[in-house]
Amino acid sequence: METSQNIIDLKDVSVSFDGKIALSSLSLLINKGERIALIGPSGAGKSTLLNVLSLSQVSGTGMLIIDGQPPSYYRNRKVRAKKIGVIRQQFDLVNALPVVHNVLAGKLADWSLVKSILSLVIPQEKEMAKKALTRVGLAHKILEQTGSLSGGEQQRVALARLLVQEPEIILADEPVASLDPARAEDVLDILTKLVLEEKQTLIASLHSVDYAKKYFTRVIGLREGALVFDLPVGELTDRHLSELYKLGETME
Ligand SMILES: Nc1ncnc2c1ncn2[C@@H]1O[C@H](COP(=O)(O)OP(=O)(O)OP(=O)(O)O)[C@@H](O)[C@H]1O
Ligand SMILES: [Mg+2]
């Protein structure tokens, strides 16, 4: 039989914190190249799900297979970095360093420790950083101190770092939550363009339904750790959304 195209196969995954359920027996199949928006009210389990998929949430039950392999296969940092890249709301950049170092941090898992430490003094593979920064429209900022850039620019630096890392799957937890609408669209434009060009799979949590509709192919609604819907973006209706965000009807 032909092997499956699923890059992520999650089956019956449950996670709880102090007895409170964060994910409730969740199952998902994700194909290569999909762009998935995770939406749902605060506390729905979006970040927990992304942490499970990025292998940073390890307590819990159920099964996870990433590109045909169990989580243990990705214990090696280098192997993991080639498969999974993460982008966060707070960018995770070192503000005191020039942009070039933050971009090249995408390569750290590949480099020897000595080279990694040296790169803090002498930027290694500066050309590679420049190429990535050009693709996000920031080549002219390569030597600027990262902390002096605007939020939108910093998130583009984080995208350039991902370009250098070249993971197959990108997991983004509210990647534009701290940006104004113009900057947010700018970052999502670039992110989705790069994901298409690199044939990557993208899973991002968002609080904006409009962005989910505009930039993603599939939308998953989570509430209280469970799936409310899982649909191609074109099939999402206002009824689905009011079901997802309804207030004050939690069951005990
Ligand atoms: N490290 C933790 N310790 C204790 N409880 C946690 C932890 N992480 C998440 N939770 C709980 O698990 C549930 C799901 O949280 P999660 O952060 O995944 O929600 P979310 O959908 O990302 O919400 P938001 O939209 O506010 O970011 C919540 O009830 C939360 O309080
Ligand atoms: Mg969250």
Coordinates of C-alpha atoms and ligand atoms in Angstrom, one line a residue:
M1 CA 0.0 0.0 0.0
E2 CA 1.1 3.5 -0.7
T3 CA 2.3 5.5 2.3
S4 CA 0.0 8.2 3.5
Q5 CA 0.5 11.9 2.5
N6 CA -0.3 12.9 6.1
I7 CA 2.5 14.9 7.6
I8 CA 0.7 15.0 11.0
D9 CA -1.4 12.2 12.4
L10 CA -2.8 13.0 15.9
K11 CA -5.0 10.4 17.5
D12 CA -7.0 10.6 20.7
V13 CA -4.6 13.1 22.3
S14 CA -5.6 14.4 25.7
V15 CA -3.8 16.9 27.9
S16 CA -4.8 18.1 31.3
F17 CA -3.3 20.5 33.8
D18 CA -4.1 19.9 37.5
G19 CA -7.1 17.8 36.5
K20 CA -8.5 20.4 34.2
I21 CA -8.8 19.3 30.6
A22 CA -6.9 21.4 28.0
L23 CA -7.2 18.9 25.1
S24 CA -9.9 16.3 25.1
S25 CA -9.3 13.2 23.0
L26 CA -8.4 15.2 19.9
S27 CA -7.7 13.5 16.5
L28 CA -6.5 15.3 13.4
L29 CA -5.0 14.3 10.1
I30 CA -3.0 17.1 8.3
N31 CA -1.7 16.8 4.8
K32 CA 1.5 18.3 3.4
G33 CA 1.0 21.8 2.2
E34 CA -2.1 22.6 4.1
R35 CA -2.4 26.0 5.7
I36 CA -4.5 25.6 8.8
A37 CA -6.0 28.3 11.0
L38 CA -6.8 27.3 14.6
I39 CA -9.5 29.5 16.1
G40 CA -11.5 29.4 19.3
P41 CA -12.1 31.3 22.5
S42 CA -9.4 31.9 25.1
G43 CA -8.6 28.7 26.9
A44 CA -9.8 26.5 24.0
G45 CA -6.5 24.6 23.8
K46 CA -5.0 26.2 20.7
S47 CA -1.6 26.9 22.3
T48 CA -1.6 23.5 24.0
L49 CA -2.3 21.8 20.7
L50 CA 0.6 23.7 19.1
N51 CA 2.8 22.8 22.0
V52 CA 1.9 19.1 21.5
L53 CA 2.7 19.3 17.8
S54 CA 6.0 21.1 18.4
L55 CA 6.9 18.4 20.9
S56 CA 7.2 20.8 23.7
Q57 CA 4.2 19.6 25.6
V58 CA 5.2 16.0 26.5
S59 CA 2.7 15.1 29.2
G60 CA -0.6 13.7 28.0
T61 CA -2.0 10.6 26.4
G62 CA -2.7 9.5 22.8
M63 CA -0.6 9.2 19.7
L64 CA 1.3 11.6 17.5
I65 CA 3.0 10.7 14.2
I66 CA 5.0 13.3 12.4
D67 CA 5.9 12.5 8.8
G68 CA 5.7 8.8 9.6
Q69 CA 7.8 9.0 12.8
P70 CA 6.9 9.0 16.5
P71 CA 8.1 11.9 18.7
S72 CA 11.1 10.0 20.0
Y73 CA 12.6 10.1 16.5
Y74 CA 12.8 13.9 16.8
R75 CA 14.7 14.0 20.1
N76 CA 17.8 15.0 18.1
R77 CA 17.7 18.8 17.8
K78 CA 18.9 18.8 14.2
V79 CA 16.4 16.3 13.0
R80 CA 13.6 18.2 14.8
A81 CA 14.7 21.6 13.5
K82 CA 14.5 20.3 9.9
K83 CA 11.0 19.1 10.4
I84 CA 9.4 21.7 12.8
G85 CA 9.8 25.4 13.0
V86 CA 8.0 27.6 15.6
I87 CA 7.0 31.2 15.5
R88 CA 5.5 33.1 18.4
Q89 CA 3.7 36.2 19.2
Q90 CA 6.6 37.6 21.1
F91 CA 9.1 36.8 18.3
D92 CA 11.7 35.2 20.6
L93 CA 14.5 37.4 19.2
V94 CA 17.5 38.6 21.1
N95 CA 16.9 42.4 21.1
A96 CA 20.5 43.4 22.0
L97 CA 22.0 41.7 18.9
P98 CA 22.0 42.8 15.3
V99 CA 19.4 41.4 13.0
V100 CA 21.9 39.2 11.2
H101 CA 22.6 37.1 14.3
N102 CA 18.9 36.5 15.0
V103 CA 18.4 35.4 11.4
L104 CA 21.4 33.0 11.6
A105 CA 20.1 31.6 14.8
G106 CA 17.9 29.5 12.5
K107 CA 21.0 27.6 11.7
L108 CA 22.1 27.0 15.2
A109 CA 20.8 23.4 15.4
D110 CA 23.0 22.7 12.3
W111 CA 26.2 24.2 13.6
S112 CA 28.8 23.0 16.0
L113 CA 28.8 24.7 19.3
V114 CA 32.1 26.5 18.5
K115 CA 30.7 27.9 15.3
S116 CA 27.5 28.9 17.1
I117 CA 29.5 30.8 19.7
L118 CA 31.7 32.4 17.1
S119 CA 28.7 33.5 15.2
L120 CA 27.9 35.8 18.1
V121 CA 31.0 37.7 17.2
I122 CA 31.6 37.2 13.5
P123 CA 28.4 36.7 11.6
Q124 CA 28.8 33.4 9.7
E125 CA 27.2 32.8 6.4
K126 CA 26.2 36.4 6.2
E127 CA 25.1 35.9 2.5
M128 CA 22.6 33.4 3.6
A129 CA 21.1 35.8 6.1
K130 CA 21.1 38.6 3.5
K131 CA 19.2 36.4 1.0
A132 CA 16.6 35.5 3.7
L133 CA 16.2 39.1 4.7
T134 CA 15.8 40.2 1.1
R135 CA 12.8 37.8 0.8
V136 CA 11.1 39.5 3.7
G137 CA 12.0 43.0 2.5
L138 CA 14.5 43.8 5.2
A139 CA 17.9 43.4 3.6
H140 CA 18.7 47.1 4.5
K141 CA 18.3 46.3 8.2
I142 CA 20.8 43.5 8.4
L143 CA 23.2 45.3 10.8
E144 CA 20.6 47.2 12.9
Q145 CA 20.0 46.3 16.5
T146 CA 17.0 44.0 16.5
G147 CA 15.3 45.7 19.5
S148 CA 15.2 49.0 17.5
L149 CA 13.0 47.6 14.8
S150 CA 9.2 47.9 14.9
G151 CA 7.0 44.9 15.9
G152 CA 6.2 44.1 12.3
E153 CA 9.8 44.3 11.3
Q154 CA 10.8 42.0 14.2
Q155 CA 8.3 39.4 13.1
R156 CA 9.7 39.6 9.6
V157 CA 13.2 38.9 11.1
A158 CA 11.6 35.9 12.8
L159 CA 10.3 34.8 9.3
A160 CA 13.8 35.2 7.9
R161 CA 15.2 33.0 10.7
L162 CA 12.6 30.4 9.6
L163 CA 13.8 30.7 6.0
V164 CA 17.3 29.9 7.2
Q165 CA 16.1 27.0 9.3
E166 CA 14.0 25.5 6.4
P167 CA 11.6 23.3 8.5
E168 CA 8.9 21.4 6.7
I169 CA 6.2 22.3 9.2
I170 CA 5.7 25.8 10.6
L171 CA 3.7 26.1 13.9
A172 CA 2.7 29.7 14.7
D173 CA 1.0 30.7 17.9
E174 CA -0.8 34.0 17.4
P175 CA 1.9 35.3 15.1
V176 CA 0.3 38.6 14.5
A177 CA -1.5 39.2 17.8
S178 CA 0.7 42.1 18.8
L179 CA 0.7 43.9 15.5
D180 CA -1.6 46.6 14.2
P181 CA -3.9 45.5 11.3
A182 CA -1.7 46.8 8.5
R183 CA 1.5 45.2 10.0
A184 CA -0.4 42.0 10.7
E185 CA -1.6 41.7 7.1
D186 CA 1.9 42.5 5.9
V187 CA 3.4 39.6 8.0
L188 CA 0.6 37.2 7.0
D189 CA 1.1 38.1 3.3
I190 CA 4.8 37.3 3.6
L191 CA 4.4 34.2 5.8
T192 CA 1.8 32.6 3.5
K193 CA 3.8 33.5 0.4
L194 CA 7.0 31.9 1.8
V195 CA 5.1 28.8 2.9
L196 CA 3.7 28.3 -0.6
E197 CA 7.1 28.8 -2.2
E198 CA 8.8 26.4 0.2
K199 CA 5.9 23.9 0.0
Q200 CA 5.7 24.0 3.8
T201 CA 2.7 23.0 6.0
L202 CA 1.5 25.9 8.2
I203 CA -0.6 25.6 11.4
A204 CA -1.3 28.9 13.1
S205 CA -3.6 30.0 15.9
L206 CA -5.4 33.3 15.4
H207 CA -8.0 35.4 17.1
S208 CA -9.1 36.9 13.8
V209 CA -11.6 35.0 11.7
D210 CA -11.0 37.5 8.8
Y211 CA -7.4 36.5 8.6
A212 CA -8.3 32.8 8.9
K213 CA -10.5 33.2 5.8
K214 CA -8.1 35.3 3.9
Y215 CA -4.8 33.4 4.3
F216 CA -5.6 29.8 5.2
T217 CA -7.1 26.7 3.4
R218 CA -8.6 25.0 6.3
V219 CA -10.0 26.2 9.6
I220 CA -10.3 24.2 12.8
G221 CA -12.5 25.5 15.6
L222 CA -11.5 24.4 19.1
R223 CA -13.6 24.9 22.3
E224 CA -12.8 23.4 25.7
G225 CA -10.2 21.2 24.2
A226 CA -12.4 19.6 21.6
L227 CA -13.1 20.1 17.9
V228 CA -16.2 22.2 17.2
F229 CA -15.6 22.1 13.4
D230 CA -12.9 21.3 10.9
L231 CA -13.6 22.7 7.5
P232 CA -12.3 24.0 4.2
V233 CA -12.2 27.8 4.7
G234 CA -14.9 28.2 2.0
E235 CA -17.4 26.3 4.0
L236 CA -17.1 28.3 7.2
T237 CA -20.4 30.1 8.0
D238 CA -21.6 32.5 10.7
R239 CA -23.5 29.7 12.4
H240 CA -20.2 27.8 12.9
L241 CA -18.7 30.9 14.4
S242 CA -21.5 31.7 16.8
E243 CA -21.4 28.1 17.9
L244 CA -17.7 28.4 18.5
Y245 CA -17.7 31.7 20.4
K246 CA -21.1 31.5 22.2
L247 CA -21.0 32.7 25.7
G248 CA -22.2 31.3 29.0
E249 CA -23.4 27.9 27.9
T250 CA -20.7 25.7 29.2
M251 CA -21.8 22.3 30.3
E252 CA -20.9 20.9 33.7
Ligands
LIG1 N1 1.2 25.3 31.7 C1 -0.1 25.3 32.1 N2 -0.4 25.0 33.4 C2 -1.7 25.0 33.8 N3 -2.8 25.2 33.0 C3 -2.5 25.4 31.7 C4 -1.2 25.4 31.2 N4 -1.2 25.7 29.8 C5 -2.6 25.8 29.5 N5 -3.3 25.6 30.6 C6 -4.8 25.6 30.6 O1 -5.2 24.8 29.6 C7 -6.4 25.3 28.9 C8 -6.0 25.6 27.5 O2 -5.1 26.6 27.4 P1 -4.4 27.2 26.1 O3 -3.3 28.1 26.4 O4 -4.0 26.0 25.2 O5 -5.6 27.9 25.4 P2 -5.6 28.9 24.1 O6 -6.7 28.4 23.2 O7 -4.3 29.0 23.5 O8 -6.1 30.3 24.7 P3 -5.6 31.8 24.3 O9 -6.5 32.1 23.1 O10 -6.0 32.6 25.5 O11 -4.2 31.8 24.0 C9 -6.7 26.6 29.7 O12 -7.7 26.2 30.6 C10 -5.4 26.9 30.4 O13 -5.7 27.6 31.6
MG2 MG -2.9 30.5 23.3

